[in-house]
Tab-separated table of C-alpha atoms in Angstrom:
chain	number	residue	atom	x	y	z
A	26	MET	CA	0.000	0.000	0.000
A	27	LYS	CA	1.393	3.389	-0.875
A	28	TYR	CA	-0.031	5.178	2.168
A	29	PHE	CA	0.757	2.644	4.895
A	30	THR	CA	2.808	-0.417	5.645
A	31	LEU	CA	0.996	-3.258	7.360
A	32	SER	CA	2.467	-6.301	9.045
A	33	GLN	CA	0.595	-9.082	10.785
A	34	THR	CA	0.711	-8.932	14.549
A	35	LEU	CA	0.232	-12.193	16.393
A	36	GLY	CA	-0.629	-12.728	20.045
A	37	GLU	CA	-1.063	-15.811	22.196
A	38	LYS	CA	-4.452	-16.522	20.610
A	39	GLY	CA	-3.478	-15.789	17.007
A	40	LEU	CA	-3.899	-12.727	14.789
A	41	ILE	CA	-4.619	-9.546	16.751
A	42	GLY	CA	-4.400	-7.114	13.809
A	43	TYR	CA	-1.849	-5.377	11.613
A	44	ARG	CA	0.921	-3.113	12.858
A	45	ILE	CA	0.737	0.062	10.815
A	46	GLY	CA	3.533	2.373	9.718
A	47	PRO	CA	4.112	5.063	7.095
A	48	GLY	CA	4.254	4.011	3.442
A	49	ASN	CA	5.865	5.716	0.435
A	50	TYR	CA	3.474	8.669	0.822
A	51	SER	CA	4.241	9.201	4.487
A	52	ARG	CA	2.682	12.680	4.517
A	53	LEU	CA	-0.792	11.154	4.890
A	54	PHE	CA	0.415	9.053	7.815
A	55	ASP	CA	2.140	12.029	9.418
A	56	GLU	CA	-0.937	14.281	9.067
A	57	SER	CA	-3.281	11.718	10.604
A	58	SER	CA	-3.369	10.892	14.287
A	59	LEU	CA	-1.772	7.508	13.592
A	60	GLN	CA	1.391	6.631	15.442
A	61	ALA	CA	4.069	4.157	14.417
A	62	GLY	CA	3.347	0.908	16.207
A	63	ASP	CA	-0.442	1.291	16.211
A	64	VAL	CA	-2.173	-2.023	15.529
A	65	ALA	CA	-5.135	-1.760	13.141
A	66	VAL	CA	-7.968	-4.036	14.296
A	67	ARG	CA	-10.836	-2.713	12.100
A	68	PHE	CA	-10.705	-1.119	8.651
A	69	ASN	CA	-13.922	0.463	7.307
A	70	GLY	CA	-15.924	-1.860	9.522
A	71	THR	CA	-14.037	-5.012	8.535
A	72	ASP	CA	-12.538	-7.060	11.359
A	73	LEU	CA	-8.779	-7.418	10.880
A	74	THR	CA	-8.380	-10.086	13.538
A	75	THR	CA	-9.409	-12.766	11.035
A	76	ALA	CA	-7.427	-13.963	8.029
A	77	SER	CA	-10.297	-13.183	5.643
A	78	GLY	CA	-10.473	-9.548	6.804
A	79	MET	CA	-7.364	-8.442	4.921
A	80	ASN	CA	-8.534	-10.179	1.737
A	81	LEU	CA	-11.778	-8.173	1.816
A	82	ILE	CA	-9.878	-4.939	2.308
A	83	LEU	CA	-7.525	-5.571	-0.587
A	84	GLN	CA	-10.500	-6.250	-2.865
A	85	ARG	CA	-12.236	-2.985	-1.899
A	86	LEU	CA	-9.276	-0.671	-1.438
A	87	SER	CA	-9.119	0.784	-4.947
A	88	ALA	CA	-12.686	2.129	-4.607
A	89	THR	CA	-12.039	3.652	-1.180
A	90	SER	CA	-11.891	7.430	-0.757
A	91	ALA	CA	-11.871	7.420	3.047
A	92	ILE	CA	-10.659	5.072	5.753
A	93	ASN	CA	-12.169	4.514	9.176
A	94	LEU	CA	-9.597	2.695	11.283
A	95	THR	CA	-9.828	1.349	14.782
A	96	VAL	CA	-6.337	0.973	16.167
A	97	GLN	CA	-5.021	-0.452	19.379
A	98	ARG	CA	-2.381	1.725	21.005
A	99	GLY	CA	-1.135	0.080	24.150
A	100	ASN	CA	-4.242	-0.978	26.060
A	101	GLN	CA	-6.532	1.620	24.459
A	102	PHE	CA	-8.531	1.661	21.233
A	103	HIS	CA	-8.799	4.755	19.017
A	104	ASP	CA	-11.054	5.439	16.027
A	105	ILE	CA	-9.273	7.354	13.284
A	106	TYR	CA	-10.816	8.808	10.105
A	107	ILE	CA	-8.583	9.468	7.095
A	108	SER	CA	-9.715	11.060	3.835
A	109	LEU	CA	-7.652	9.939	0.832
């Protein structure tokens, strides 16, 4: 993805989400309230704690003009809206 890097994050019970970082166009990342190390757990309403969640996102991403992310930062969850 040109806006973000995503890498699977596993816990004791399996997939807990995707660690998010800046992509090639890091300006969008820097201007959002995202922080390096945030773990994305929901993307536009799709659960990212299942293997099928990322497949759905990749199929729909090209038609997306805005992203609603729920990220886990430490022990807290934050909802973040990003307009592309």
